[in-house]
C-alpha atoms as an extended CHARMM CRD file, in Angstrom:
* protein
*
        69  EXT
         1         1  UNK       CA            -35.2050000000       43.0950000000       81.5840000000  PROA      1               0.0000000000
         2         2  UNK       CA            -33.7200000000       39.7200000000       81.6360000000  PROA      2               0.0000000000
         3         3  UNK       CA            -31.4650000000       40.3850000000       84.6370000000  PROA      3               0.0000000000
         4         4  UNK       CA            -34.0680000000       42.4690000000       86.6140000000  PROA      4               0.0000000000
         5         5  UNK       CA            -36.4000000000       39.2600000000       86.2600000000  PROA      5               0.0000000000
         6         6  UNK       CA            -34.5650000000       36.8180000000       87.0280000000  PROA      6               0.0000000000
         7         7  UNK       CA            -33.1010000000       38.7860000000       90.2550000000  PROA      7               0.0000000000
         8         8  UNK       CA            -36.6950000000       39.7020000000       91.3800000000  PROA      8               0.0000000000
         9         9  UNK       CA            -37.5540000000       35.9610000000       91.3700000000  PROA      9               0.0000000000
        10        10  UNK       CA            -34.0610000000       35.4070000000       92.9140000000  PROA      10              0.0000000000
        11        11  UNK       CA            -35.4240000000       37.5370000000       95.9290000000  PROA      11              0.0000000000
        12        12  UNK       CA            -38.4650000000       36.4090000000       96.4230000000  PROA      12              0.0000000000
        13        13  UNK       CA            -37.4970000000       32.4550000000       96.1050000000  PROA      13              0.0000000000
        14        14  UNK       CA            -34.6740000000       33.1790000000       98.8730000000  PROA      14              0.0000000000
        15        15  UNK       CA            -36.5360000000       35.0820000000      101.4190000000  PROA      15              0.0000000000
        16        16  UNK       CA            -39.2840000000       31.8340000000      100.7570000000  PROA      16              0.0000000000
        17        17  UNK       CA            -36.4740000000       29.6130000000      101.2660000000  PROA      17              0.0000000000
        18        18  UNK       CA            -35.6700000000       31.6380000000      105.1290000000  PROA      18              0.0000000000
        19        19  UNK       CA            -38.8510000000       32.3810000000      106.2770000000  PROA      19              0.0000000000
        20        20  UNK       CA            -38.4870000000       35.7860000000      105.3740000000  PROA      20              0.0000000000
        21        21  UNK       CA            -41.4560000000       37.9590000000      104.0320000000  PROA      21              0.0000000000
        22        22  UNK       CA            -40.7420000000       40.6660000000      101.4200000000  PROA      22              0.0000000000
        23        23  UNK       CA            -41.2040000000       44.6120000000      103.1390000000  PROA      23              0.0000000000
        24        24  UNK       CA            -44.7120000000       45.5410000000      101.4390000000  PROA      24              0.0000000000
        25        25  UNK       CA            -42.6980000000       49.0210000000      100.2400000000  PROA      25              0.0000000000
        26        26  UNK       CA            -40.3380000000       46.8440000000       98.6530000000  PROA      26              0.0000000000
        27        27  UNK       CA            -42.9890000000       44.4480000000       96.9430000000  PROA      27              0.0000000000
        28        28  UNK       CA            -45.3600000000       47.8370000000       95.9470000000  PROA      28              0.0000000000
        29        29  UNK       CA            -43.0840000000       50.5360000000       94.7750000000  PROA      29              0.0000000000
        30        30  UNK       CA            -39.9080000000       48.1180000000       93.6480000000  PROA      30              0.0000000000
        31        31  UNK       CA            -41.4060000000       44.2180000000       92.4740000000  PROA      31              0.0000000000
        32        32  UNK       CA            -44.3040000000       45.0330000000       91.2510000000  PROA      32              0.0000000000
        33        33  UNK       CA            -43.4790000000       48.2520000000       89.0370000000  PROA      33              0.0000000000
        34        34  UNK       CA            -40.1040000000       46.2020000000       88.1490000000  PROA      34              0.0000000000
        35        35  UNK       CA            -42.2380000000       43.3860000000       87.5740000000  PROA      35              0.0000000000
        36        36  UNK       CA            -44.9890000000       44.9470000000       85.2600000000  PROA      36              0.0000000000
        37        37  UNK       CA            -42.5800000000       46.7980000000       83.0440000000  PROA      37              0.0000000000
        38        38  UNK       CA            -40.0820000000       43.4690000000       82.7070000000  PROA      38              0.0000000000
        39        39  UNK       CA            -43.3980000000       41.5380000000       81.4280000000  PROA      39              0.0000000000
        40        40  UNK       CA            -44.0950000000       44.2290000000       78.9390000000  PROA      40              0.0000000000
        41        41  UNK       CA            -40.3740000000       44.1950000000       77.4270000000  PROA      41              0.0000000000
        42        42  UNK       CA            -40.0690000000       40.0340000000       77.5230000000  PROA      42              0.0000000000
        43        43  UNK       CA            -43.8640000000       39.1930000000       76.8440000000  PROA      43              0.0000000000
        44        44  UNK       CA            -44.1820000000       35.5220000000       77.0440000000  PROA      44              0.0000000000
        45        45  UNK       CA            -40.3850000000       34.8940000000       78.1220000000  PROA      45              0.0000000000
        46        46  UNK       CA            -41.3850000000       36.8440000000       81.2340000000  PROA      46              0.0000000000
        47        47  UNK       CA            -42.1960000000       33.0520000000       82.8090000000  PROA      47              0.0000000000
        48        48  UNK       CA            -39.1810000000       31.4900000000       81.5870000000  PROA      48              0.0000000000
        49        49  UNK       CA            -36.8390000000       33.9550000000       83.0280000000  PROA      49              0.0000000000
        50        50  UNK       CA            -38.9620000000       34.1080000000       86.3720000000  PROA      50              0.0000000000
        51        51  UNK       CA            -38.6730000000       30.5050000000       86.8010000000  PROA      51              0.0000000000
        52        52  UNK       CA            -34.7380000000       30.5260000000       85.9960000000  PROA      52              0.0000000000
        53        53  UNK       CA            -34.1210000000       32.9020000000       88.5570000000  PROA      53              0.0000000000
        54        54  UNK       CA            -36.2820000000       31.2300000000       91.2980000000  PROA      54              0.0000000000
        55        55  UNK       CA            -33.1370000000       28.9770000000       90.8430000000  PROA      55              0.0000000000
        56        56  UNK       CA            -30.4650000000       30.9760000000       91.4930000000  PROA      56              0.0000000000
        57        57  UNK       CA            -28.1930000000       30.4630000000       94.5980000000  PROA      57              0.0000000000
        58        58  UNK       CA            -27.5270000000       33.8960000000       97.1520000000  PROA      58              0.0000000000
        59        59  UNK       CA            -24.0930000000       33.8870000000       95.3420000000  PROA      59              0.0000000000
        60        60  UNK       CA            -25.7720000000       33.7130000000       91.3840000000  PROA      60              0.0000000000
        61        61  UNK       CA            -28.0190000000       36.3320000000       92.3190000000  PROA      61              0.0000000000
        62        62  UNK       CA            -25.4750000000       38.3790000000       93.6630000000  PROA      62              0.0000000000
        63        63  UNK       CA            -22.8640000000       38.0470000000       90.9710000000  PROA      63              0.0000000000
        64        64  UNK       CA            -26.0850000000       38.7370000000       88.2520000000  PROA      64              0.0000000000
        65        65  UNK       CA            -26.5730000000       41.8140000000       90.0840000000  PROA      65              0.0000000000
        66        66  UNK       CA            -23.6090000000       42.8180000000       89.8210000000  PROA      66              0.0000000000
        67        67  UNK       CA            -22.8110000000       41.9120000000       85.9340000000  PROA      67              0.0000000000
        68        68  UNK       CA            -25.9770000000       43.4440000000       85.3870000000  PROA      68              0.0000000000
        69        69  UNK       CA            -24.8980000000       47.3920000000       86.4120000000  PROA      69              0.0000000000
């Protein structure tokens, strides 16, 4: 829950970051389910780990996502 957190935050900080908006499919069916069930397993660490991966470079995110298989 930890990595799928901080990579959904990843996402949605860089697309901010290029102007980019997120597909609505992507944000209905993937960041929001993702996003409900990550709060439920982290509770109140579900902020913390948000705001860490808001942080993360293209090339953190990417090497979390892959670490994280």
């Amino acid at each position: 829950a930890v990595a799928a957190t901080r990579l959904l935050a990843a996402v949605q900080a860089i697309a901010d970051q290029h102007g980019h908006e997120l597909d609505p499919r992507l944000e209905g069916r993937v960041f929001e389910t993702t996003e409900r069930s990550a709060r439920e397993r982290l509770g109140q660490r579900f902020e913390a780990e948000f705001a860490a991966g808001s942080g993360l470079t293209l090339e953190e995110a990417i090497e979390l996502a892959l670490r994280a298989e």
